[in-house]
mmCIF file of C-alpha atoms in Angstrom:
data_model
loop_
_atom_site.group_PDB
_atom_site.id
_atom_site.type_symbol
_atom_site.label_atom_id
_atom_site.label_comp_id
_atom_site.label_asym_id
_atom_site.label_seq_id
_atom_site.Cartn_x
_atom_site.Cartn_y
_atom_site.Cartn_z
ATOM 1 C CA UNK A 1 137.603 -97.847 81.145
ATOM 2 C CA UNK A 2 140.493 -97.709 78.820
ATOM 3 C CA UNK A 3 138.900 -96.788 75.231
ATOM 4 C CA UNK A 4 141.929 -95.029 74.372
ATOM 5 C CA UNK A 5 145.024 -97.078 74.890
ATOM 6 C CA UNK A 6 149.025 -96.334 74.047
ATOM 7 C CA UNK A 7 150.861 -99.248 75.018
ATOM 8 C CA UNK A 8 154.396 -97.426 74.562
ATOM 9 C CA UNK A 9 154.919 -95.459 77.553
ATOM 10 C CA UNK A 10 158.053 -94.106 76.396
ATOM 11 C CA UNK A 11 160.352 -93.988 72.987
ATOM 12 C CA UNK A 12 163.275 -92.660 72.265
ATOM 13 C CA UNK A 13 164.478 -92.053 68.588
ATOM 14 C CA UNK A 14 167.551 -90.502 67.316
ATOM 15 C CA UNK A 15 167.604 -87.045 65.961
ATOM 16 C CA UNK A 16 166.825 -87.074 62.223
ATOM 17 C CA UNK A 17 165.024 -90.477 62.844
ATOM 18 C CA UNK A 18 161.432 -90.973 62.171
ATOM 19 C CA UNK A 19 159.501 -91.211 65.705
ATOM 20 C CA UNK A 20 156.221 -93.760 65.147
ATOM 21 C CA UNK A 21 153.871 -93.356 68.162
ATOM 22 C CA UNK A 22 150.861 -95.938 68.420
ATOM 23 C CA UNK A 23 147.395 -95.488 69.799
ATOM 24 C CA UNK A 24 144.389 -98.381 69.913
ATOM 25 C CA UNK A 25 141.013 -97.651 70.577
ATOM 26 C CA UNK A 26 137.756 -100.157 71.615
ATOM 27 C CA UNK A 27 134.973 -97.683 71.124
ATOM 28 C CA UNK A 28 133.778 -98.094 67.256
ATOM 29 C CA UNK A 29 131.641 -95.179 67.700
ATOM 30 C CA UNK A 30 134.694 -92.875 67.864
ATOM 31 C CA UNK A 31 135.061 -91.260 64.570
ATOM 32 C CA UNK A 32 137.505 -88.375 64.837
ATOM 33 C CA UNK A 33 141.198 -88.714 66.715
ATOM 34 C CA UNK A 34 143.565 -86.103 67.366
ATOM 35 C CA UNK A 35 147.289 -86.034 68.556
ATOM 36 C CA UNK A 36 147.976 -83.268 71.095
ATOM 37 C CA UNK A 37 151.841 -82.867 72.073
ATOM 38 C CA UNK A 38 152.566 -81.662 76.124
ATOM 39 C CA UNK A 39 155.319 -79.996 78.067
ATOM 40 C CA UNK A 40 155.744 -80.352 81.500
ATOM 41 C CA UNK A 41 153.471 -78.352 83.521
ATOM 42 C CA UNK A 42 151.694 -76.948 80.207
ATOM 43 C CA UNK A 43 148.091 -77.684 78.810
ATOM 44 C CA UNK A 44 148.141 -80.184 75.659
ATOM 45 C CA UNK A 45 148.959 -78.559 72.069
ATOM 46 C CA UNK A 46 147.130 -79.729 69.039
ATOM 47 C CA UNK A 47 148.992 -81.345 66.451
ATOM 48 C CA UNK A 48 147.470 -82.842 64.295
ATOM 49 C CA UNK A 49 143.675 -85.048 63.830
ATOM 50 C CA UNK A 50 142.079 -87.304 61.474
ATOM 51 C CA UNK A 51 138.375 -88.125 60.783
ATOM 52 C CA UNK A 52 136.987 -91.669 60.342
ATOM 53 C CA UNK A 53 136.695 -91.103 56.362
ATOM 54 C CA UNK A 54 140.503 -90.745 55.982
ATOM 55 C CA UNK A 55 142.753 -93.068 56.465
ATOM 56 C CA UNK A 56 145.533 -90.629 56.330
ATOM 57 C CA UNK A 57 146.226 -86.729 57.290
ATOM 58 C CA UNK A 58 149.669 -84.884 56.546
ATOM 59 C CA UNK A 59 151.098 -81.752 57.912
ATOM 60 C CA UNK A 60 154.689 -80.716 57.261
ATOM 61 C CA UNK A 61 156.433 -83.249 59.426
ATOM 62 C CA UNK A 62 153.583 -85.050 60.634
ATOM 63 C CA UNK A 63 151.676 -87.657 59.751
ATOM 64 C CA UNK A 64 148.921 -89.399 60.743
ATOM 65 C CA UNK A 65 147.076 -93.093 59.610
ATOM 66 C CA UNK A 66 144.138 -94.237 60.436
ATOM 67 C CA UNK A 67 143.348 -98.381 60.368
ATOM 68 C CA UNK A 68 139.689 -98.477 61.499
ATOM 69 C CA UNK A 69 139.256 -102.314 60.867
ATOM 70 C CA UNK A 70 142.333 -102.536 63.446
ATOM 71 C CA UNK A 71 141.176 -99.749 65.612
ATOM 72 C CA UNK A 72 144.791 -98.188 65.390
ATOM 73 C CA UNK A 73 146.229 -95.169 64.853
ATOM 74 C CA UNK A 74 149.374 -93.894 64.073
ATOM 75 C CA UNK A 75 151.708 -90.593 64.211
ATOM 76 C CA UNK A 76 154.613 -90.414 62.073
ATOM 77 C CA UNK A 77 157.409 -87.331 62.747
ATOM 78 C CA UNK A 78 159.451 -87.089 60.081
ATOM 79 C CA UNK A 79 162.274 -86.259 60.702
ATOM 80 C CA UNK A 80 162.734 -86.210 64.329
ATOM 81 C CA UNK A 81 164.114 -82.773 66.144
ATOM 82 C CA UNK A 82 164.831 -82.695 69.727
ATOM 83 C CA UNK A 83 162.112 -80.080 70.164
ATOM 84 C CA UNK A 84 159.928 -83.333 69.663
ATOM 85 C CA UNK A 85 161.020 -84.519 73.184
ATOM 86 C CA UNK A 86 157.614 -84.206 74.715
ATOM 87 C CA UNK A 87 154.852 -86.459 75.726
ATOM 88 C CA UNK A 88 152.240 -87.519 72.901
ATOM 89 C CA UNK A 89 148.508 -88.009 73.910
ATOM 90 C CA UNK A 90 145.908 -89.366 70.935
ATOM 91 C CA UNK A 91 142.637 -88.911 71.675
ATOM 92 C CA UNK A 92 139.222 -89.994 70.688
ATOM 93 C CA UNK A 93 136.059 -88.350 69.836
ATOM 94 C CA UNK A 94 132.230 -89.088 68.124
ATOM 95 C CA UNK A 95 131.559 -86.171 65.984
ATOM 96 C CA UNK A 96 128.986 -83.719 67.820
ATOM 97 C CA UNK A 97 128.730 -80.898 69.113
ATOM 98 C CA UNK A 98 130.745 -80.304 72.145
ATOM 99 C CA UNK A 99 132.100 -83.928 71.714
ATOM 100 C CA UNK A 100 133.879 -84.973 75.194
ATOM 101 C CA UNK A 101 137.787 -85.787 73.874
ATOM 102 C CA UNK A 102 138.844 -89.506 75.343
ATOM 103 C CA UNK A 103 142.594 -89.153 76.040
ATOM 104 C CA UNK A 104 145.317 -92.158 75.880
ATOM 105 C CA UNK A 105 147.845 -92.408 78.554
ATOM 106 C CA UNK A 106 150.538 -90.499 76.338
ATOM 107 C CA UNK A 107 154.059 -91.615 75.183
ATOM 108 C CA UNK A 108 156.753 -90.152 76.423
ATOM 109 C CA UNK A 109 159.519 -89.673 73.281
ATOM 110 C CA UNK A 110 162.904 -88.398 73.603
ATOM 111 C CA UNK A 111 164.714 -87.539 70.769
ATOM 112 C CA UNK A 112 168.310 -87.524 71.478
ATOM 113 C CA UNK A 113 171.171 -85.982 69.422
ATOM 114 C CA UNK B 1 147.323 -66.453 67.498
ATOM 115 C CA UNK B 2 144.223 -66.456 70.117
ATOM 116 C CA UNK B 3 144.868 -68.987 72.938
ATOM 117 C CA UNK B 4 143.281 -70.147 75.925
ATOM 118 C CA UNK B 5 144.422 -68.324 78.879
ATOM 119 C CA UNK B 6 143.694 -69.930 82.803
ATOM 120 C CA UNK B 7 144.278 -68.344 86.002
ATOM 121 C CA UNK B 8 145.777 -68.572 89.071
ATOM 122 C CA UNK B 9 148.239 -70.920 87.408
ATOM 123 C CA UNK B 10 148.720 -72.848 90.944
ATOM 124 C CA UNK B 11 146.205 -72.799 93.946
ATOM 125 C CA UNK B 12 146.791 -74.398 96.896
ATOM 126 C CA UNK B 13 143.642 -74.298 99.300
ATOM 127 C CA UNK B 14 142.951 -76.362 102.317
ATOM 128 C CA UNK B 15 140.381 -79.539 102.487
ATOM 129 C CA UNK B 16 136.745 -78.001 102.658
ATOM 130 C CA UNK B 17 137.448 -74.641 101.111
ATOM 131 C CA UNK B 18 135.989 -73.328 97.822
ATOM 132 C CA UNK B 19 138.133 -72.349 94.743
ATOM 133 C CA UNK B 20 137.457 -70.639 91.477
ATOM 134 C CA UNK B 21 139.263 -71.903 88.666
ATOM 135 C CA UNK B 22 138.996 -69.262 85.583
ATOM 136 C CA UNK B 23 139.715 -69.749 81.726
ATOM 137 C CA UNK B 24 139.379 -66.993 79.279
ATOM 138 C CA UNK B 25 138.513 -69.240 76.087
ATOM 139 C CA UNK B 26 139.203 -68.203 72.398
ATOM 140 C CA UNK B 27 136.716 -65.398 71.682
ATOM 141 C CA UNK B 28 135.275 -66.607 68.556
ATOM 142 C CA UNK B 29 134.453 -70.023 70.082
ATOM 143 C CA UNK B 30 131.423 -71.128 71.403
ATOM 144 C CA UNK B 31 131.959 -74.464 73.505
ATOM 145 C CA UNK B 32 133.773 -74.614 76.250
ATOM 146 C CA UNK B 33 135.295 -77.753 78.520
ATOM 147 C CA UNK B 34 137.198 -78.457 81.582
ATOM 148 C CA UNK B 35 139.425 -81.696 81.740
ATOM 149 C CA UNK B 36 141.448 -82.128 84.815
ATOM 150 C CA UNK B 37 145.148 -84.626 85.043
ATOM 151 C CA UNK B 38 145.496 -86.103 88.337
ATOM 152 C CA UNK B 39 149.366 -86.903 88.397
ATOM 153 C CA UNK B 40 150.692 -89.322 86.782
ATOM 154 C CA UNK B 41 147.084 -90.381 85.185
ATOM 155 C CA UNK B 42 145.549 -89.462 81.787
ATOM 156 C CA UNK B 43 143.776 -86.421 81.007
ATOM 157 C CA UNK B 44 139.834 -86.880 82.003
ATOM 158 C CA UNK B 45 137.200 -84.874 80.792
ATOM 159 C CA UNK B 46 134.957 -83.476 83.537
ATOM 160 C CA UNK B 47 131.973 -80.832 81.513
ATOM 161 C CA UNK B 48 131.130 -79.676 78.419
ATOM 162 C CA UNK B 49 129.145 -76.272 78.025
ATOM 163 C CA UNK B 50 127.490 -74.334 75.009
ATOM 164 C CA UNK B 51 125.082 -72.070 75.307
ATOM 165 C CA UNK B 52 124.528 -71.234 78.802
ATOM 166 C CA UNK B 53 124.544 -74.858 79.836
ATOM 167 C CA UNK B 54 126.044 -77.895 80.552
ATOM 168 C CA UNK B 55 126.290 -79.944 77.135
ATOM 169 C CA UNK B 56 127.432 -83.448 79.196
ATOM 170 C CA UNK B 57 129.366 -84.192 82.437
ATOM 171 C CA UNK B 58 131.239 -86.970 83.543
ATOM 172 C CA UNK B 59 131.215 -88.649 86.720
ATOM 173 C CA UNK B 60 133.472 -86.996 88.106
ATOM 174 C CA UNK B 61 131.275 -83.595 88.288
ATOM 175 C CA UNK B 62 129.147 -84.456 91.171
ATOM 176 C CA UNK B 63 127.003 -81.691 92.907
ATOM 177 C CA UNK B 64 130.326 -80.227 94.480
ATOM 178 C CA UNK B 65 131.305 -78.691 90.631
ATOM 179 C CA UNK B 66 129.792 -75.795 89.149
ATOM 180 C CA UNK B 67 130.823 -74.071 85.851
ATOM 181 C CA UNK B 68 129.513 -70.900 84.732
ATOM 182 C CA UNK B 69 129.975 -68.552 81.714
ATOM 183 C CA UNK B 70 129.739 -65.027 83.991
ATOM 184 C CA UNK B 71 130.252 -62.442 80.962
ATOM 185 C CA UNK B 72 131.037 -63.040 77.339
ATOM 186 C CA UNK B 73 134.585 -64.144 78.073
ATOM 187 C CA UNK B 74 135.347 -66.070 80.787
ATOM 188 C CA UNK B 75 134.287 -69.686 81.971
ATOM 189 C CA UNK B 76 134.753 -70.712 85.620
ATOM 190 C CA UNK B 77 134.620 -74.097 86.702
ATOM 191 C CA UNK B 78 133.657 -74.275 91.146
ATOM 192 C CA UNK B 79 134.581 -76.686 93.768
ATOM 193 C CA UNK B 80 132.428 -75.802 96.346
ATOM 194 C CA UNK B 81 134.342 -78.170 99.436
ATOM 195 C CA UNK B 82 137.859 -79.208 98.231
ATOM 196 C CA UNK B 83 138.694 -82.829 98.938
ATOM 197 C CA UNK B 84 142.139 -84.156 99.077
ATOM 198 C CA UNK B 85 141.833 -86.278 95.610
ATOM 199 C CA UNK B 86 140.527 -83.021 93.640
ATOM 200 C CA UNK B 87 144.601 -82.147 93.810
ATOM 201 C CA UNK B 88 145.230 -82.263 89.998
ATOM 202 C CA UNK B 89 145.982 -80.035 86.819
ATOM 203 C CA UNK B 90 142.661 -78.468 85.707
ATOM 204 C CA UNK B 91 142.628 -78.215 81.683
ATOM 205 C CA UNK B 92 140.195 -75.334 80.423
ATOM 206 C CA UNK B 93 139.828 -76.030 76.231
ATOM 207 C CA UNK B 94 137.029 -74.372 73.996
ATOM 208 C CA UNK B 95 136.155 -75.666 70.340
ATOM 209 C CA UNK B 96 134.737 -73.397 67.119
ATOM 210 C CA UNK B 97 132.214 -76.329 66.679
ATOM 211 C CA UNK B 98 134.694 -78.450 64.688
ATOM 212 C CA UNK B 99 135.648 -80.991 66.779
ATOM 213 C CA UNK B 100 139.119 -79.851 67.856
ATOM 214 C CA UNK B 101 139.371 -78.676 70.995
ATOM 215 C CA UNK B 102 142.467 -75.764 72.080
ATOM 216 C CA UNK B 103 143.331 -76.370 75.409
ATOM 217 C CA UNK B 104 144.548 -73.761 78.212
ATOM 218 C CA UNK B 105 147.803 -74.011 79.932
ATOM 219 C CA UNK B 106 146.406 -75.549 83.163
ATOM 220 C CA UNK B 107 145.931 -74.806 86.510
ATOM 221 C CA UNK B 108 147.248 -76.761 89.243
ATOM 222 C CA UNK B 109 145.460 -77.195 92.111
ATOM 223 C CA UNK B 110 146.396 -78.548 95.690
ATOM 224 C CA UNK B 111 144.419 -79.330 98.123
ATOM 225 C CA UNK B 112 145.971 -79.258 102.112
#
């Protein structure tokens, strides 16, 4: 049941670069996605989300776009620090009340110096 | 700023015993989740609760998961007879109502 797909498993961009990390979804009734960043043995951080009405959210160096007629999204860092290095999970929601969160298999980047 | 706090951060139990898993969610929210990462797989949501009871489960919670809200601050999720494939990180988050979810640091659990 793979709703939430990221194809990339890993990418690695060069320090200063801009890192573009991919995510497809199936489910049309999802309606609100979210990027969560994760260390090693730590619980997912929120970066950054997007609702179904928007086709694109900013915040300081990240970015995200929303296609829904492609079912893609996209999350831009601009520009890349090696504090990026981490792995990158979208995720999927309909909008509800405690809404279950439909995770992608993550991309692993690396930003390298 | 408030966080999501889980304890133990690692149990290791044998097959057949029962473990508490505890998460102290943000204080102001008022749903409350568990999500679990088996290794090298994708997070999977598990329960949802708000309001004293369980909002949606997946699959995965059969009859040998419990959660339970005990006092006005923590949220325990129960695995009344540990089997071998529960081994996995176990992701506590909580949500205002918006639909973003904070997650806990995890706790991982492994079963002998």
């Amino acid at each position: 049941d793979q709703q939430v797909k990221q194809n990339s498993p890993s990418l690695s961009v060069q320090e200063g670069r801009i890192s573009i990390l991919n995510c497809d979804y199936t489910n049309s009734m999802f309606d609100y996605f979210l990027w969560y960043k994760k260390y090693p043995a730590e619980g997912p951080t929120f970066l950054i989300s997007i609702s179904s009405i928007k086709d694109k959210n900013e915040d300081g160096r990240f970015t995200v776009f929303l296609n829904k007629s492609a079912k893609h999204l996209s999350l831009h860092i601009v520009p890349s620090q090696p504090g990026d290095s981490a792995v990158y999970f979208c995720a999927a929601s309909v909008t509800g009340t405690a809404s279950k969160l439909t995770f992608g298999t993550g991309t692993r980047l690396q930003v390298t110096l | 700023e408030p966080e999501v706090t889980q304890t133990p951060s690692h149990q290791v139990t044998q097959m057949g015993q029962e473990v508490i898993l505890r998460c102290v969610p943000i204080s102001n929210h008022l749903y409350f989740y568990w999500y679990r990462q088996i290794l090298g797989q994708k997070v999977e949501f598990l329960v949802s609760f708000y309001n004293n009871e369980i909002s949606e489960k997946s699959e995965i919670f059969d009859d040998q998961f419990s959660v339970e809200r005990p006092d006005g601050s923590n949220f325990t999720l129960k695995i009344r007879s540990t089997k071998l494939e529960d081994s996995a990180m176990y992701f506590c988050a909580s949500s205002s109502g918006t639909d973003t979810q904070y997650f806990g640091p995890g706790t991982r659990l492994t079963v002998l």
